[in-house]
PDB file of C-alpha atoms in Angstrom:
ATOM      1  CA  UNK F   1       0.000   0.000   0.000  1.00  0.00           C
ATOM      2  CA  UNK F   2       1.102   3.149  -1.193  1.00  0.00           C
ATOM      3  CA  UNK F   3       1.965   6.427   1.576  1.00  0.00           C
ATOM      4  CA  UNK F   4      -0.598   8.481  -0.238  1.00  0.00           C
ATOM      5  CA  UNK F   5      -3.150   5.534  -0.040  1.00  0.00           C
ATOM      6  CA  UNK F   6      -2.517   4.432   3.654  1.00  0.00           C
ATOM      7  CA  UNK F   7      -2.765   8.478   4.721  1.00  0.00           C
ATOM      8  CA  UNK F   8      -6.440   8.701   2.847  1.00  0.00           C
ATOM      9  CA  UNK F   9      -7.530   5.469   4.294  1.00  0.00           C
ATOM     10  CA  UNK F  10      -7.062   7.328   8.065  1.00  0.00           C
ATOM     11  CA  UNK F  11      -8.162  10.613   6.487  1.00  0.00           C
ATOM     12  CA  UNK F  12     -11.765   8.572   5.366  1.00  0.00           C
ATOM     13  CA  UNK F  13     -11.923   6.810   8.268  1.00  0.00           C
ATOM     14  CA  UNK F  14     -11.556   9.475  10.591  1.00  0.00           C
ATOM     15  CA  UNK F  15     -14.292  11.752   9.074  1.00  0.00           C
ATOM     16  CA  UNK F  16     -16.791   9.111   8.044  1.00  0.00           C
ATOM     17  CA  UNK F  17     -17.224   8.044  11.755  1.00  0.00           C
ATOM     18  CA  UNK F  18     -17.844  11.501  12.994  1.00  0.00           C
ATOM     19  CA  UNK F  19     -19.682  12.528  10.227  1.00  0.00           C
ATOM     20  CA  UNK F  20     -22.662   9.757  10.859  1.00  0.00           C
ATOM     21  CA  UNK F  21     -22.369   9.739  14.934  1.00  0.00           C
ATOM     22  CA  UNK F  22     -24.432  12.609  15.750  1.00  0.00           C
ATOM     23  CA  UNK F  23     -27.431  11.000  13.293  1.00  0.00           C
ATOM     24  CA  UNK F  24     -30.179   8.847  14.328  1.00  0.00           C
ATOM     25  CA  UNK F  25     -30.071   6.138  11.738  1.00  0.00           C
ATOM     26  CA  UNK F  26     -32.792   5.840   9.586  1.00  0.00           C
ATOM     27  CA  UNK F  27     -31.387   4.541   6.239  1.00  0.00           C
ATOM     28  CA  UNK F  28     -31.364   0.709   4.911  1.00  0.00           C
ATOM     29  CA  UNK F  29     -29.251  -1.535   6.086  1.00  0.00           C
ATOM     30  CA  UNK F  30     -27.412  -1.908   3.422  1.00  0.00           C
ATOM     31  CA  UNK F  31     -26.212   1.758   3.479  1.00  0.00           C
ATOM     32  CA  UNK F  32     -25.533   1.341   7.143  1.00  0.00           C
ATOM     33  CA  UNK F  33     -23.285  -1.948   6.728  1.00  0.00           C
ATOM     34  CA  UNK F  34     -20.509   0.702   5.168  1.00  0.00           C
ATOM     35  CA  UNK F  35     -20.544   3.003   7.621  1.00  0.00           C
ATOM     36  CA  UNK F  36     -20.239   0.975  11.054  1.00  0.00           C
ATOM     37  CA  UNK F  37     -17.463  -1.701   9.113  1.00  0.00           C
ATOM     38  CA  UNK F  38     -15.967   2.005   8.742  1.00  0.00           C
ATOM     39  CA  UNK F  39     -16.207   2.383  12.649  1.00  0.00           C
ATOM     40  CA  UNK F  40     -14.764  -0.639  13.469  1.00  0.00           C
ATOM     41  CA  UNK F  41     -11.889  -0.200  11.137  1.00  0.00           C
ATOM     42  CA  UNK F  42     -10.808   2.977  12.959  1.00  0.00           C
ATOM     43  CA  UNK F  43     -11.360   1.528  16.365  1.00  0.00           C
ATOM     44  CA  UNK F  44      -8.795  -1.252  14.998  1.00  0.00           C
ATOM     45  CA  UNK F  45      -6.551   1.422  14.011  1.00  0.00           C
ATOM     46  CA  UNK F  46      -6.534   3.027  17.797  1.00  0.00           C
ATOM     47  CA  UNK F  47      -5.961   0.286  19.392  1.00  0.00           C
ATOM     48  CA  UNK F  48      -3.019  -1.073  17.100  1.00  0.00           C
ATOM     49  CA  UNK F  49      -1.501   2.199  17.696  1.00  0.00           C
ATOM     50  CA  UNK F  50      -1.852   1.922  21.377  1.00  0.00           C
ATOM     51  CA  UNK F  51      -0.439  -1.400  20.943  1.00  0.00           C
ATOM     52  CA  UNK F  52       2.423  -0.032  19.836  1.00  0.00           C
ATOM     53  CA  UNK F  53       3.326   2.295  22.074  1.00  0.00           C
ATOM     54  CA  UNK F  54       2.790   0.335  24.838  1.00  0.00           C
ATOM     55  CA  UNK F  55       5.651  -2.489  23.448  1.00  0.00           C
ATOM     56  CA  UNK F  56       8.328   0.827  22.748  1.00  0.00           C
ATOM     57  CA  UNK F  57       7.439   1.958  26.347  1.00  0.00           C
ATOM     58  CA  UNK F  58       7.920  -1.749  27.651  1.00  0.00           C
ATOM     59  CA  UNK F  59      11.919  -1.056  26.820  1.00  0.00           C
ATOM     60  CA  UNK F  60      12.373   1.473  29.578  1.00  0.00           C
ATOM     61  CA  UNK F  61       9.113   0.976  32.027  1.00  0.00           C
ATOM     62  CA  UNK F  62       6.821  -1.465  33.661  1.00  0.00           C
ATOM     63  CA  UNK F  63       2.782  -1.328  32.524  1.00  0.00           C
ATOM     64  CA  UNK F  64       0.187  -2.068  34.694  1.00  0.00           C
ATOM     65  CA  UNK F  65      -2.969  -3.019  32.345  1.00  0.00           C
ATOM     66  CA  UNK F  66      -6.130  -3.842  33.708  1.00  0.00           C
ATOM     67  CA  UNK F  67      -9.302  -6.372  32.359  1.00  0.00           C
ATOM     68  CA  UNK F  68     -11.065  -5.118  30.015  1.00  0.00           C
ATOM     69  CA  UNK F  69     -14.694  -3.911  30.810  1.00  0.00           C
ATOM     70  CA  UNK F  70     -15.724  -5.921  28.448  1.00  0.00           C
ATOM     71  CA  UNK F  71     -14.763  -8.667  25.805  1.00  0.00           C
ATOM     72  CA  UNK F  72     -14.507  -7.224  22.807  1.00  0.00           C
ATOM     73  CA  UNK F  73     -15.773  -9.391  20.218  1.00  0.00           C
ATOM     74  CA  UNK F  74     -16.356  -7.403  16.558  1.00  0.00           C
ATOM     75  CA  UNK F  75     -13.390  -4.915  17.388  1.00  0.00           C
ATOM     76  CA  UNK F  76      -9.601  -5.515  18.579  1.00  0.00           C
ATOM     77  CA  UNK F  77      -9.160  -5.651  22.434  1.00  0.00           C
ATOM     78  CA  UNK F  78      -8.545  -2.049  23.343  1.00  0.00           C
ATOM     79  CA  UNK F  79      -6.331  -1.967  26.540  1.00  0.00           C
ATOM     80  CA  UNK F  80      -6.884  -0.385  29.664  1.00  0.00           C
ATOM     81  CA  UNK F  81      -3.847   1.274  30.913  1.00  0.00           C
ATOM     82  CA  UNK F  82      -3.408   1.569  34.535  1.00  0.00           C
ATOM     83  CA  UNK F  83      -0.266   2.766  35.395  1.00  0.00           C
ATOM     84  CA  UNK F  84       3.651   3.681  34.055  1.00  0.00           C
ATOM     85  CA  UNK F  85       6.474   2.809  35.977  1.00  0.00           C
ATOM     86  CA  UNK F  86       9.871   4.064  34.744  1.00  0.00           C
ATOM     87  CA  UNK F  87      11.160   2.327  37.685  1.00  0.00           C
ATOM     88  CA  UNK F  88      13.040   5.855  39.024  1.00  0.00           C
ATOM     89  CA  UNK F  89      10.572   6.630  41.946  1.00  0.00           C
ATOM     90  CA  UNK F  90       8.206   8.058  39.092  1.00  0.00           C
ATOM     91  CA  UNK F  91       5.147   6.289  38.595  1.00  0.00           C
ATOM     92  CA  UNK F  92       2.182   7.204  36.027  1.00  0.00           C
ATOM     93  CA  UNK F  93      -1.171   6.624  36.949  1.00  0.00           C
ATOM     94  CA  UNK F  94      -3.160   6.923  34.065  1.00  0.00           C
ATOM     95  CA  UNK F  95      -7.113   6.831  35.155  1.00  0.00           C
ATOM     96  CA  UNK F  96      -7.415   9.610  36.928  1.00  0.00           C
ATOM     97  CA  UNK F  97      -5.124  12.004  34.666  1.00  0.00           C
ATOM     98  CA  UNK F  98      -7.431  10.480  31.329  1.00  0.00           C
ATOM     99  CA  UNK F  99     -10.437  11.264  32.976  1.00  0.00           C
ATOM    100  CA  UNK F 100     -10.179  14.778  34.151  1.00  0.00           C
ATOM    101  CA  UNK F 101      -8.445  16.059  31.046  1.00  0.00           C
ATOM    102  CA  UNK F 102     -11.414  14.634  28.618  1.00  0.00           C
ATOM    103  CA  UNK F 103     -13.881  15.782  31.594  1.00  0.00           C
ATOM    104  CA  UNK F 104     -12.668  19.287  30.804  1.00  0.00           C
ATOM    105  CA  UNK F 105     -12.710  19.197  27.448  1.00  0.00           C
ATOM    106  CA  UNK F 106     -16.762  17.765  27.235  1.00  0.00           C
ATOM    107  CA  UNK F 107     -17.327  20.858  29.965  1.00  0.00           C
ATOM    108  CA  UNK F 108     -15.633  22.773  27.313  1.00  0.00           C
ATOM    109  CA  UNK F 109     -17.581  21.203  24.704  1.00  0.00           C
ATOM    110  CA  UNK F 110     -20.899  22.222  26.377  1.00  0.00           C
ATOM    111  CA  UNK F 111     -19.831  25.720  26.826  1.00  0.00           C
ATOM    112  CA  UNK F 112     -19.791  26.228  23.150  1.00  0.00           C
ATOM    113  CA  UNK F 113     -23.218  24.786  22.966  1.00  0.00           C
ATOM    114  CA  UNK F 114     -22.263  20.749  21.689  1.00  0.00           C
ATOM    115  CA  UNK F 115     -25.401  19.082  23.387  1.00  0.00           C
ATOM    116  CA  UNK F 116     -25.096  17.248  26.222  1.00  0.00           C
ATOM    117  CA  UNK F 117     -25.283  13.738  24.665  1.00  0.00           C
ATOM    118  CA  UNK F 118     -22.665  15.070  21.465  1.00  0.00           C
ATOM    119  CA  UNK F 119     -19.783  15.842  24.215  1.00  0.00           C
ATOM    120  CA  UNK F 120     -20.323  12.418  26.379  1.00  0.00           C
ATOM    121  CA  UNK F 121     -19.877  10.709  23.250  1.00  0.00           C
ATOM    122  CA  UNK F 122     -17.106  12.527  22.448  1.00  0.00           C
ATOM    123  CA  UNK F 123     -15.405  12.156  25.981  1.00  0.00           C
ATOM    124  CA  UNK F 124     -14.825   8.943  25.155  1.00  0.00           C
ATOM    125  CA  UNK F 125     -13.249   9.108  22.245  1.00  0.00           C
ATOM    126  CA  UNK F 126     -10.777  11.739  23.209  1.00  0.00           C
ATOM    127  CA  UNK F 127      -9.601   9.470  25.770  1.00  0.00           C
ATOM    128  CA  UNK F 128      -8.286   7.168  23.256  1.00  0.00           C
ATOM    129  CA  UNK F 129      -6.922  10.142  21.048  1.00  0.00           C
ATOM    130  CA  UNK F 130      -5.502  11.772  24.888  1.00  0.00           C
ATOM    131  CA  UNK F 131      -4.360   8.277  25.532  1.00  0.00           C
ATOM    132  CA  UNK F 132      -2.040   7.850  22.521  1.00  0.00           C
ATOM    133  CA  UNK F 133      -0.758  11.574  22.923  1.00  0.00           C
ATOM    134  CA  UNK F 134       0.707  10.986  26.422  1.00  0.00           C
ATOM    135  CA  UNK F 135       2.208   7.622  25.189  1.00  0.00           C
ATOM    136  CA  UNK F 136       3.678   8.851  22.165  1.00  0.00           C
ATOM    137  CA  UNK F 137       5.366  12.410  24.497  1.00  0.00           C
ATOM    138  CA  UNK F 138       6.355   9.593  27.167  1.00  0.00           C
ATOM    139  CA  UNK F 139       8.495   7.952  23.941  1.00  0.00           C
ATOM    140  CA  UNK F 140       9.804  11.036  22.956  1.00  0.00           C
ATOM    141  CA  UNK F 141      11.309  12.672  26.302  1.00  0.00           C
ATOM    142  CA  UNK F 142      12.100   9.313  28.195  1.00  0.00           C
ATOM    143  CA  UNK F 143      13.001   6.986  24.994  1.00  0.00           C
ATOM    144  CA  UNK F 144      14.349   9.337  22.681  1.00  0.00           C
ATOM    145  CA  UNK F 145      12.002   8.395  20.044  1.00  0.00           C
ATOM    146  CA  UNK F 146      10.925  10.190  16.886  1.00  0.00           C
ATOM    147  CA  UNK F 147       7.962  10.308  14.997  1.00  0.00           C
ATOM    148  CA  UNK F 148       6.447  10.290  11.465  1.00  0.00           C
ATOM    149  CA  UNK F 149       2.788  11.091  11.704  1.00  0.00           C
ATOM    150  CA  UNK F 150      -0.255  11.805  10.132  1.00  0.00           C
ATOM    151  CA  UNK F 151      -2.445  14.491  11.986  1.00  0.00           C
ATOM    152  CA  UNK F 152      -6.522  14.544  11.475  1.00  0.00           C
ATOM    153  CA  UNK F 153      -9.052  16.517  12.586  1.00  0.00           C
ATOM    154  CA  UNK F 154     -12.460  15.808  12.886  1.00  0.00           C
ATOM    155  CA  UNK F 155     -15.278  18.017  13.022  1.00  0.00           C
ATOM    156  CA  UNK F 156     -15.033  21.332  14.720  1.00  0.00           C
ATOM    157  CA  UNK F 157     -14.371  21.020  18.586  1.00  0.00           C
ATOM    158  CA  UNK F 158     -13.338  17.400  18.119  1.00  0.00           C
ATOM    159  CA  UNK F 159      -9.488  16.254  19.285  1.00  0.00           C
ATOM    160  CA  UNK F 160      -6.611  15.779  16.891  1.00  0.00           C
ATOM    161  CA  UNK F 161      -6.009  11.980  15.563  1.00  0.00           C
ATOM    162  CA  UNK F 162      -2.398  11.543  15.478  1.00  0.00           C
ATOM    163  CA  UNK F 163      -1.450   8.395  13.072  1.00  0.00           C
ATOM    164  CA  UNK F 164       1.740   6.976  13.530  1.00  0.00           C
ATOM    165  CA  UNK F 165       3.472   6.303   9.969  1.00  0.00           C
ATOM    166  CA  UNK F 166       7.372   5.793  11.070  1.00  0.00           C
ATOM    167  CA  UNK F 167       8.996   5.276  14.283  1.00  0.00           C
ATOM    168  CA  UNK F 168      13.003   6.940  14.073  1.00  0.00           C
ATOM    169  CA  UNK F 169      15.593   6.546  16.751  1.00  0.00           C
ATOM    170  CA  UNK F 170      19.281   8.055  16.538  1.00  0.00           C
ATOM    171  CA  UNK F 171      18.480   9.084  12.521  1.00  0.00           C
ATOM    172  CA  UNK F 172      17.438   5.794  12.324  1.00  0.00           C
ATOM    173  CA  UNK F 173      14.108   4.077  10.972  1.00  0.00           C
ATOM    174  CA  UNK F 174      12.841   1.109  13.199  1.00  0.00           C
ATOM    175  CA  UNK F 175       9.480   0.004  11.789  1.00  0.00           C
ATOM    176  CA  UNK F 176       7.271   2.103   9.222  1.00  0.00           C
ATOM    177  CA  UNK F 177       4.178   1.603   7.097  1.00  0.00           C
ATOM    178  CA  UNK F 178       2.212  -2.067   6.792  1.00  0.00           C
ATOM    179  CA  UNK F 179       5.124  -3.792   9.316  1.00  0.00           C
ATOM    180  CA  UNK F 180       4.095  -0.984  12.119  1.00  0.00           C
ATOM    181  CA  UNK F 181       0.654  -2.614  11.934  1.00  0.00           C
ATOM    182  CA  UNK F 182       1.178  -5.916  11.470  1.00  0.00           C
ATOM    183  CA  UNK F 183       3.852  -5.855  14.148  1.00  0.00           C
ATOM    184  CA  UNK F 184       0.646  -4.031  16.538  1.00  0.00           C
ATOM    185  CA  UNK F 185      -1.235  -6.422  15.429  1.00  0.00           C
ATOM    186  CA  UNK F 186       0.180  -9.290  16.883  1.00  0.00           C
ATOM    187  CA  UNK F 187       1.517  -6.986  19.709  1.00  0.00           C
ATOM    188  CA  UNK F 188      -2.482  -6.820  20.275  1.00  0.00           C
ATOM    189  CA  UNK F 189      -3.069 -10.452  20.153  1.00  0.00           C
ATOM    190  CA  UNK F 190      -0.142 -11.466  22.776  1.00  0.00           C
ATOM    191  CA  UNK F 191      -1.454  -9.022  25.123  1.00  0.00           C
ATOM    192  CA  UNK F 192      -5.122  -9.821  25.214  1.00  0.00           C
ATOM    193  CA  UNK F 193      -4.051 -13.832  25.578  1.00  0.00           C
ATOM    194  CA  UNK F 194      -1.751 -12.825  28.348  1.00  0.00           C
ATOM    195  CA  UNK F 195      -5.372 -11.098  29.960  1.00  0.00           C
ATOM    196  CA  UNK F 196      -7.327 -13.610  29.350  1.00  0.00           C
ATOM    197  CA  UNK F 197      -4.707 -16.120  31.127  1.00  0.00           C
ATOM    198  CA  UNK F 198      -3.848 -14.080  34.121  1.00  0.00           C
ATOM    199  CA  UNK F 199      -7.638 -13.072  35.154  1.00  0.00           C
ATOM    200  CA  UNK F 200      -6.222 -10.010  36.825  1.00  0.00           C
ATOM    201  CA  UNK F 201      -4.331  -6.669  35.906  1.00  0.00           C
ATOM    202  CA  UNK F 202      -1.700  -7.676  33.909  1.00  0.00           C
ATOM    203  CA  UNK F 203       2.230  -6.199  34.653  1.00  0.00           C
ATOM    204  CA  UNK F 204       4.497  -5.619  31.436  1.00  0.00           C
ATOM    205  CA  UNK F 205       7.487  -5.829  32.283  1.00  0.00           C
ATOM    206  CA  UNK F 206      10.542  -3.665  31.480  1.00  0.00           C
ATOM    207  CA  UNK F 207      12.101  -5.668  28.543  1.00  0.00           C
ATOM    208  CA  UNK F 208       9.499  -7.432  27.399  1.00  0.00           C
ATOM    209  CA  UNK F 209      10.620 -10.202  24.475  1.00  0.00           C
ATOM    210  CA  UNK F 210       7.634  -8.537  22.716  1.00  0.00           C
ATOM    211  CA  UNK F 211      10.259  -5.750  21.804  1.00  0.00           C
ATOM    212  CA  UNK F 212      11.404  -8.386  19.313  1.00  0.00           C
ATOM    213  CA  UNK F 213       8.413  -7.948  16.650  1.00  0.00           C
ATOM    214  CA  UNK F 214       9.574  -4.166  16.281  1.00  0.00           C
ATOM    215  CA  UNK F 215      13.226  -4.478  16.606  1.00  0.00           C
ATOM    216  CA  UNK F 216      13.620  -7.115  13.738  1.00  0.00           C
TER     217      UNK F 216
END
């Protein structure tokens, strides 16, 4: 897949879903069928890029991820971050930061006049896109990691998608383009069987032989 094509894919993605949130649906089911495979698709692509970030970050810090919710059955298993620990005395907890950041941001949301039910749904959106943000600064000031991404916006109001495209260290290019996601990919799948085995909040460790699928 060509640069140009993989950067409209997210571009079509990203707007699409926004674009038919705020509607009630009342067209045919086949017309609807495009739209919510659409949704799922960029769902996938959060959480593979979460994915990702979490197995850099696994080089330098310990991650404390908790159950999911919920199985997730149509979509990838999107993971729920708990905590950071760069082992230094410094340790991230990610919950509570996450959820008063996007609580401001609906507030804001409602200040402008987005209705009440627009903002919630938003809220939890931007704490994926808030999420990824914080992961991908945390690789940048305590990994020295660079970045080659694609930015989106959605509509007006609505957070910044950043898309990783290239991950650079020391001038260097480590992963880019389809191996980035199919290295996520099966980032994803090792995590969510290491979930599902454990039956509790799962601990990452610092050095994780996951590292392997990027560094190849």
């Amino acid at each position: 897949m060509s640069t140009t094509l993989f950067d409209g894919k997210i571009q079509d993605l990203l707007h699409s879903e926004e674009r038919y949130k705020d509607k009630v649906c009342v067209t045919p089911l086949e017309k609807r069928i495009p739209i919510l495979q659409a949704s799922r698709t960029l769902r996938n692509f959060q959480t593979l890029q979460q994915c990702l970030c979490i197995c850099l970050l696994s080089e330098m810090a310990d991650i404390t991820i908790k159950q999911p919710a919920k199985k997730s059955v149509v979509t990838q298993q999107y993971m729920r971050i708990k905590s950071i620990d760069f082992g230094d005395g410094e340790v991230l907890v990610l919950t509570e930061f996450l959820k008063r950041r996007c609580v401001e941001q609906k507030n804001d949301d409602i200040a402008r006049g987005v209705p009440c039910k627009t903002a919630t749904r938003r809220l939890q959106n931007n704490k994926k896109i808030e999420l990824l943000h914080l992961l991908i600064d945390l690789l940048v000031v305590r990994c020295g990691y660079e970045f080659e991404s694609k930015y989106t916006e959605g509509k007006i109001g609505t957070n910044k998608q950043e898309s990783i495209k290239k991950v650079i260290r020391d001038d260097k290019v480590i992963i880019e383009g389809e191996k980035l996601l199919d290295a996520a990919e099966q980032i994803n799948q090792i995590i969510t069987r290491r979930l599902q085995v454990t039956h509790k909040e799962l601990v990452i460790k610092r050095g994780d032989p996951m590292l392997s699928l990027i560094y190849q």
